[in-house]
Short mmCIF file of C-alpha atoms in Angstrom, two decimals:
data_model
loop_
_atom_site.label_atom_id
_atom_site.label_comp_id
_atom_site.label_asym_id
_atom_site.label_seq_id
_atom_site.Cartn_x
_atom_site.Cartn_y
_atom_site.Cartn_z
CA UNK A 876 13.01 36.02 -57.27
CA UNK A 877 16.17 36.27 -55.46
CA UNK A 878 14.74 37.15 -52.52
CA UNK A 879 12.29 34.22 -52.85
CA UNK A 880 14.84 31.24 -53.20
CA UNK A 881 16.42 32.79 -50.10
CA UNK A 882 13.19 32.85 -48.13
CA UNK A 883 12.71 28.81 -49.47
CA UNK A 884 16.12 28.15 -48.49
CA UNK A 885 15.98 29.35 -44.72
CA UNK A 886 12.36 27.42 -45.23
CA UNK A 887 13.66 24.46 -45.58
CA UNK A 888 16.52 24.64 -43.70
CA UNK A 889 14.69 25.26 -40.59
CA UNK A 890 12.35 22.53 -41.29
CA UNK A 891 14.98 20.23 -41.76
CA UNK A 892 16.53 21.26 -38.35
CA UNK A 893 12.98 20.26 -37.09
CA UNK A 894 12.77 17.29 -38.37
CA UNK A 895 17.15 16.34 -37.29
CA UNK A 896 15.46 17.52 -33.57
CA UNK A 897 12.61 15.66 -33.77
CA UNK A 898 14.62 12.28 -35.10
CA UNK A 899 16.82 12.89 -32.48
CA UNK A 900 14.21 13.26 -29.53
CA UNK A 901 12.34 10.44 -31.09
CA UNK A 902 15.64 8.28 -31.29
CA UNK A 903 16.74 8.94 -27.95
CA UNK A 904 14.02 8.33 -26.15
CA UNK A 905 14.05 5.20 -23.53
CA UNK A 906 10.45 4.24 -24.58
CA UNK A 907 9.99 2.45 -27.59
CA UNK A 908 7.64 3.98 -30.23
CA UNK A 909 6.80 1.97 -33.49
CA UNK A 910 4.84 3.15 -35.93
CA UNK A 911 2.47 0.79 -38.61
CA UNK A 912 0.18 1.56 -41.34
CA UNK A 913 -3.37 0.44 -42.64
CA UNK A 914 -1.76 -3.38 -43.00
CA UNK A 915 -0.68 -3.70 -39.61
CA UNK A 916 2.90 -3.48 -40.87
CA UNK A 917 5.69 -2.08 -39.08
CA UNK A 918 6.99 1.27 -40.93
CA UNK A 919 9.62 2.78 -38.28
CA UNK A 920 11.21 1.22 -35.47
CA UNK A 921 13.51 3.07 -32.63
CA UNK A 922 16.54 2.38 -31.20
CA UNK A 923 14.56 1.72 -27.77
CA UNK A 924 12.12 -0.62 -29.92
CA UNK A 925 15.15 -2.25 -30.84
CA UNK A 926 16.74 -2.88 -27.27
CA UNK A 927 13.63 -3.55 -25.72
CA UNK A 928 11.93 -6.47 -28.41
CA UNK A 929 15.73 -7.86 -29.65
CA UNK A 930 14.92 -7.26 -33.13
CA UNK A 931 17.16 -4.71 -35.95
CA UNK A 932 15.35 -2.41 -37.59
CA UNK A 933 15.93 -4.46 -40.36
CA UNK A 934 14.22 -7.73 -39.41
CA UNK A 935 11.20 -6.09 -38.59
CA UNK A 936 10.19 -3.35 -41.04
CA UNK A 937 7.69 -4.35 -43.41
CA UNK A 938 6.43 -7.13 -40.76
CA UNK A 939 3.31 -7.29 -39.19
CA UNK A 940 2.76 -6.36 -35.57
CA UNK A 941 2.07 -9.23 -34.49
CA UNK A 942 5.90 -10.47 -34.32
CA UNK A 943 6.01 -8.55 -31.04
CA UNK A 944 2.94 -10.30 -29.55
CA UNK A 945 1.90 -13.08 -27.67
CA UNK A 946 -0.57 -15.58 -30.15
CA UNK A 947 -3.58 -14.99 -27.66
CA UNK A 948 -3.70 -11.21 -28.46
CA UNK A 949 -3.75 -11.74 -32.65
CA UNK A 950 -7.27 -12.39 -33.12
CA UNK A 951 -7.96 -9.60 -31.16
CA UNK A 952 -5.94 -7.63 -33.12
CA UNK A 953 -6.99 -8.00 -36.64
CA UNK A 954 -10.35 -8.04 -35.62
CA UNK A 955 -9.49 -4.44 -34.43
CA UNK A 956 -7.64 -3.27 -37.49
CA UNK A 957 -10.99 -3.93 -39.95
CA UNK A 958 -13.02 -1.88 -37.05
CA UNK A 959 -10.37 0.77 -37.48
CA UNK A 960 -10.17 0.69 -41.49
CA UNK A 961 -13.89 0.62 -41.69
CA UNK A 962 -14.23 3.95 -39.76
CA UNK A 963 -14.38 7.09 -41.22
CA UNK A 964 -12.74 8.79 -38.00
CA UNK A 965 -9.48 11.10 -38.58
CA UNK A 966 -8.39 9.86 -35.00
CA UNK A 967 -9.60 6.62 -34.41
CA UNK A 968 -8.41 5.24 -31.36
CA UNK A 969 -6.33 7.34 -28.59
CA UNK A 970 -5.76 5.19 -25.20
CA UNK A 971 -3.28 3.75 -22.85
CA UNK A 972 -3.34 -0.26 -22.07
CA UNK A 973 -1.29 -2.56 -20.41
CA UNK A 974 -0.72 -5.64 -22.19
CA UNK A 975 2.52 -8.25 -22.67
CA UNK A 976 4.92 -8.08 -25.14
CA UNK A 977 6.86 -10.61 -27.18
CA UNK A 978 10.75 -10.48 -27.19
CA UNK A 979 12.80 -12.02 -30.21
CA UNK A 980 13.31 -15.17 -28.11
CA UNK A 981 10.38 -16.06 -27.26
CA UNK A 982 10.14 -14.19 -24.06
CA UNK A 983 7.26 -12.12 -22.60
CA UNK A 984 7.05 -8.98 -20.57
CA UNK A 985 4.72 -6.49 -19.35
CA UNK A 986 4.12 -3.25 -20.78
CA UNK A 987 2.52 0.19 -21.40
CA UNK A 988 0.99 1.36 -24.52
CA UNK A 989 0.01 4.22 -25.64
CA UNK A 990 -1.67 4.14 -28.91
CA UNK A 991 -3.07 6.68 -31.53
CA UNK A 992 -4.48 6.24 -34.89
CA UNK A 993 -5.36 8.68 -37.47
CA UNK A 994 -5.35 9.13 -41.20
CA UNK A 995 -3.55 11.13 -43.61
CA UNK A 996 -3.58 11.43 -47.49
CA UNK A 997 -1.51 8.68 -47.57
CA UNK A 998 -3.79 6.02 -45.68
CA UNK A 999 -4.32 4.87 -41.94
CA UNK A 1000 -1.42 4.63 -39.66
CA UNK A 1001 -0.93 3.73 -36.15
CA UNK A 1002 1.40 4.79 -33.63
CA UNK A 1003 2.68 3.02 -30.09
CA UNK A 1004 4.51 4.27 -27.46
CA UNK A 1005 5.87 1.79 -25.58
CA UNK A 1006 7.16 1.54 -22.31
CA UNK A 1007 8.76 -1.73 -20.02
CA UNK A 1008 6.76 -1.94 -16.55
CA UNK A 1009 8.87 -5.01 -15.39
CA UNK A 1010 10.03 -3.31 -12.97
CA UNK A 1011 6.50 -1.70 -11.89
CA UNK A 1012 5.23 -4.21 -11.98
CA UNK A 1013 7.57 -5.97 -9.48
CA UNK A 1014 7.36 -3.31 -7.08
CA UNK A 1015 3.63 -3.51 -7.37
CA UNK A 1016 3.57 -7.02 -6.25
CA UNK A 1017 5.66 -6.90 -4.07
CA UNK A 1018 3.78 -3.73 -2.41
CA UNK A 1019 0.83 -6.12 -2.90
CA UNK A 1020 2.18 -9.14 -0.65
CA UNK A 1021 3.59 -6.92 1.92
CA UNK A 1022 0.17 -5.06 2.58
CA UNK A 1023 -1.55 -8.74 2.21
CA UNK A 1024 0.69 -10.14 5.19
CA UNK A 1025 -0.07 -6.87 6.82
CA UNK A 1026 -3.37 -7.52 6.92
CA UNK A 1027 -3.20 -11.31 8.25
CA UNK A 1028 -1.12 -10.27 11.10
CA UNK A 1029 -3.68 -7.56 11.58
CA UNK A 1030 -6.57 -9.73 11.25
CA UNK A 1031 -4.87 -12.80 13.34
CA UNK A 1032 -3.65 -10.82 15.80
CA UNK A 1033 -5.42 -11.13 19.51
CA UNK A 1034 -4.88 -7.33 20.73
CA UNK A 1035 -6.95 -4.34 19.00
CA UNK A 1036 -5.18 -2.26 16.90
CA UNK A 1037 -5.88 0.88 15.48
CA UNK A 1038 -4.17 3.64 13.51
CA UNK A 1039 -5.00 7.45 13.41
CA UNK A 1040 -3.90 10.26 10.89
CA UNK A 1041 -2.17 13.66 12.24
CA UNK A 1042 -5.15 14.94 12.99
CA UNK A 1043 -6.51 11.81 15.30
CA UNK A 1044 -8.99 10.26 13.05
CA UNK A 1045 -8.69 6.46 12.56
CA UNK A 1046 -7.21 4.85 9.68
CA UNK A 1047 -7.88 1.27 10.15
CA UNK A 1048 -9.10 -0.99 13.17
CA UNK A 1049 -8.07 -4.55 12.89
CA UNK A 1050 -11.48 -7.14 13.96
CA UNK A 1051 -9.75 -7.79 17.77
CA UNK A 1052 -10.75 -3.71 17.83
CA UNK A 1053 -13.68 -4.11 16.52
CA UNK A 1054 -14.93 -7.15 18.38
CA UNK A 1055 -13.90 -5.38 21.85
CA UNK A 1056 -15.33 -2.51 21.13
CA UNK A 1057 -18.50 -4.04 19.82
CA UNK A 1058 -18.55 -1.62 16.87
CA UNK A 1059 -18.27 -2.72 12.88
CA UNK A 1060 -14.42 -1.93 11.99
CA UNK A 1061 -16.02 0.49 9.05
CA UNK A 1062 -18.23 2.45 10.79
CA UNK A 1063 -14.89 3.69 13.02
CA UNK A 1064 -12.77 4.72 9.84
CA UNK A 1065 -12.56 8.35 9.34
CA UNK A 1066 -13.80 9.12 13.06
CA UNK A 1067 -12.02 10.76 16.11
CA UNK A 1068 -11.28 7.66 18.53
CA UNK A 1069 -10.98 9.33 21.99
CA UNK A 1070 -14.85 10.80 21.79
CA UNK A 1071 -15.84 6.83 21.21
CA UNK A 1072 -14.15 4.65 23.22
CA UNK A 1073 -12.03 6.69 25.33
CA UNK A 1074 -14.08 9.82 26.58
CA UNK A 1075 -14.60 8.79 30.34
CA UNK A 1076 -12.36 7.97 33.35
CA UNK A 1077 -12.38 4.61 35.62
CA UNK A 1078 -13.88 7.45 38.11
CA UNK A 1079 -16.63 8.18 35.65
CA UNK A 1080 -15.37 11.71 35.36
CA UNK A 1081 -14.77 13.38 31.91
CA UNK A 1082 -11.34 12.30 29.97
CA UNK A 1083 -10.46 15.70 27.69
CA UNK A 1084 -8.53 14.59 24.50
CA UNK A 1085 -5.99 17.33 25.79
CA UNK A 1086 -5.05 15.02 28.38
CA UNK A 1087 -5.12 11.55 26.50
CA UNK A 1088 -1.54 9.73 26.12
CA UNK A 1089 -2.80 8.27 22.92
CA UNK A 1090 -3.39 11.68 21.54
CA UNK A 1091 -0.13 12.65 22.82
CA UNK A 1092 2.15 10.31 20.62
CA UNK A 1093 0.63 12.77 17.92
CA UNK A 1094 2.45 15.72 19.57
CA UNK A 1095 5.13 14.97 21.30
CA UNK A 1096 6.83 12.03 19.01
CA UNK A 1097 7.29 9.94 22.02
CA UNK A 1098 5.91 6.31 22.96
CA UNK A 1099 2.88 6.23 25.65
CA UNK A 1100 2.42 3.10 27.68
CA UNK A 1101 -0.78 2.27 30.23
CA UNK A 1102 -1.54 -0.13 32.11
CA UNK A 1103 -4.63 1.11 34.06
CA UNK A 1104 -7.19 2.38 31.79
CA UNK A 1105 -10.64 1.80 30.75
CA UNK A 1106 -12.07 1.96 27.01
CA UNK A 1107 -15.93 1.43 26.89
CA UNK A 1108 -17.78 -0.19 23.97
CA UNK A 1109 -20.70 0.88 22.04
CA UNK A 1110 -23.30 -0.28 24.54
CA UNK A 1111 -21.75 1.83 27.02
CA UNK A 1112 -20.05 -0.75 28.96
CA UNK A 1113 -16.71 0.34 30.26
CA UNK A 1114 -13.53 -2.80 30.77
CA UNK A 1115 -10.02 -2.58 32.04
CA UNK A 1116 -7.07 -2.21 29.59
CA UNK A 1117 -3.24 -1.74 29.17
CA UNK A 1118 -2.57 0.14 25.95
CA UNK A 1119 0.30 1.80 24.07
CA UNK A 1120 0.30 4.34 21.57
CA UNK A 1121 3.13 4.82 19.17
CA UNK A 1122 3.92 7.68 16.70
CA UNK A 1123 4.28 7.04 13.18
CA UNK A 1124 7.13 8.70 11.03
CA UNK A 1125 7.45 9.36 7.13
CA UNK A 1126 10.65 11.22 6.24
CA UNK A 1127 10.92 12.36 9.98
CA UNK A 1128 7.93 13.83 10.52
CA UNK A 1129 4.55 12.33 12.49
CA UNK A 1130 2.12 11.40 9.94
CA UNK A 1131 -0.38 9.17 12.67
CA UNK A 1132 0.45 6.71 15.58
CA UNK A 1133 -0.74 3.16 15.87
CA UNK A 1134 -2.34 2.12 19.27
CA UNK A 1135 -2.26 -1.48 20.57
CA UNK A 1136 -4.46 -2.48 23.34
CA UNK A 1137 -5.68 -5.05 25.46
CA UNK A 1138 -8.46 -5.54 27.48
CA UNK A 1139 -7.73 -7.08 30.94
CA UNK A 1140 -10.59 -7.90 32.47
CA UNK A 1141 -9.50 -11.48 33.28
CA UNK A 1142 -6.21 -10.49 34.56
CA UNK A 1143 -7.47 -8.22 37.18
CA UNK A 1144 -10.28 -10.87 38.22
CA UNK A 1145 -7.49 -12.88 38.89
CA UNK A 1146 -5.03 -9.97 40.86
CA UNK A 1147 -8.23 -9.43 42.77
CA UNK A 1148 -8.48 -12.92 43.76
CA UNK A 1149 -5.18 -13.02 44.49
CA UNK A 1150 -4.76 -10.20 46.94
CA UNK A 1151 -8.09 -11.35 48.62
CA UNK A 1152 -6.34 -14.47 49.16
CA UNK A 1153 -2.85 -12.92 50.38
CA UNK A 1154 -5.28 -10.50 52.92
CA UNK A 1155 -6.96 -13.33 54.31
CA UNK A 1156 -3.60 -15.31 54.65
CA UNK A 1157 -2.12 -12.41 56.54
CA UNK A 1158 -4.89 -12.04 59.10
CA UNK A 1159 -5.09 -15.92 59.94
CA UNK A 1160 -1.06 -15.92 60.05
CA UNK A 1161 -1.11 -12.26 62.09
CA UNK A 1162 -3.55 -13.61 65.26
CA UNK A 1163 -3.09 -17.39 65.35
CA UNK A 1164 -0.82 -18.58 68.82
CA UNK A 1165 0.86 -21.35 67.03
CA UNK A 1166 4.91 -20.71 65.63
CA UNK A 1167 5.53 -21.63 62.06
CA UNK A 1168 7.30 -20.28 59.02
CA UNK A 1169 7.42 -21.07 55.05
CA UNK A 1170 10.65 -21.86 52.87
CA UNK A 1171 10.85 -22.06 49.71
CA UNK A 1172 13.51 -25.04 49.00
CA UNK A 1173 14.34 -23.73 45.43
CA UNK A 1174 16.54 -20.86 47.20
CA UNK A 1175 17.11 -22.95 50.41
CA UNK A 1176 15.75 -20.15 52.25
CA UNK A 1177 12.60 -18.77 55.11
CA UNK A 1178 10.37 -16.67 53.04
CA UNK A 1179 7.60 -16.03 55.98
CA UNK A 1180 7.66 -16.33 60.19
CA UNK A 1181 4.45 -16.19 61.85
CA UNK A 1182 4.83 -13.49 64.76
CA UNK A 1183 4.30 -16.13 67.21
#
């Protein structure tokens, strides 16, 4: 018998240790958990519960859950309870929402909840874990409005741009790209950009990738400019462009570049013109017998002398 009582003793000792640790995790704890029973009513309330909805334990146990929310979630909510009392599951609901809650004064806030039912001998209860996402959710929208003016300057923007991963395949191609290239922006994603648009010399001769100064950025970390290139469209068309490619970094190491380019077409139409026009200038000014010379009265100074 002796030996029994001592067995019963260390018994519940250790259990009460449990249940100290447990308290003490459950206490401790930055996410609020509340338990309720069959009623809806509030039957234990943390210290985080307390901090995070303004109320003391002791103006809320006993009190239905809907103290801590908004009005437009009630209906919903007792609605929900007769579901759950008119079930014969042991776990009736296990699932994670996002919803608002409702501080003593009035305020609301965004949060996390995780919530279990189940039954015991004693009746239905329900349990929340609880957890603030102000914060998350502020990072979230701001994330949100960054990538959103991202992708106007993207869209607005008059060059093509295009991004690759490490391994050269594109990540995005803005519609300037995708116009100039005469290819639907989503049919690029995911492919290897050199074997499309970038796979043939001015000359005609074959461009290896080894050799490419876009692919380079990739490997060598440094910024490629070019001024004298062609990229060639889906029809097969070839035109003039000046491009750079620039490596992108995450925690110092290349993850991708980013490649803006523009085609020049017009611009060499026009340096074409121009230097036909400067040739035949110089061969009238070379062979004609009569003397004259330009200034330019900005610098008060001769800029040309005919040889004559």
């Amino acid at each position: 018998v002796k030996a029994l009582s001592v067995k019963a003793e260390t018994a519940t000792h250790a259990l009460s240790e449990s249940e100290e640790r447990f308290r003490s995790v459950v206490q401790s704890t930055s996410d609020a958990i509340i338990l309720a029973d069959d009623k809806g009513r509030i039957v234990f309330w943390n210290k985080s519960a307390q901090r995070m909805f303004s109320y003391m334990e002791d103006e809320v146990m006993g009190k239905p859950l809907t103290v801590i929310m908004p009005a437009r979630y009630r209906d919903a909510h007792e609605k929900g309870l007769e579901r759950i009392r008119a079930s014969e599951d042991g776990c009736v609901i296990e699932k994670t929402l996002e919803l608002h809650g409702l501080r003593k004064d009035g305020s609301e806030f965004p949060l996390e909840l995780s919530l279990a039912t189940w039954r015991t001998p004693e009746g239905l209860f329900y349990g929340g874990i609880i957890r603030d996402i102000t914060e998350r959710k502020r990072i979230e929208a701001a994330l949100e409005r960054l990538s959103r003016q991202h992708e106007l300057l993207l869209n607005s923007a008059g060059e093509g741009i295009y991004g690759l991963d490490r391994q050269g395949n594109t990540t995005f191609v803005n519609p300037a790209a995708a116009r100039m290239l005469g290819w639907a922006a989503e049919d690029l994603i995911g492919c290897p950009m050199h074997p499309i648009l970038h796979h043939t010399k001015p000359d005609g001769s074959p461009y290896p990738s080894e050799a490419c100064p876009i692919y380079a950025a990739l490997k060598d970390g440094s910024v490629h400019s070019v001024e004298n290139e062609v990229f060639w469209r889906k029809d097969g068309t070839g035109f003039p462009v000046e491009y750079v490619s620039t490596p992108i970094r995450e925690h110092g190491e290349i993850i991708g570049a980013v490649v803006v380019f523009k085609d020049i077409t017009e611009r060499k139409r026009v340096e074409e013109k121009l230097a036909s026009s400067e040739q035949r200038f110089r061969q009238l000014a070379e062979n004609i017998r009569e003397v004259f010379w330009m200034s330019d009265p900005s610098k008060n100074a001769i800029v040309y002398v005919s040889p004559a």
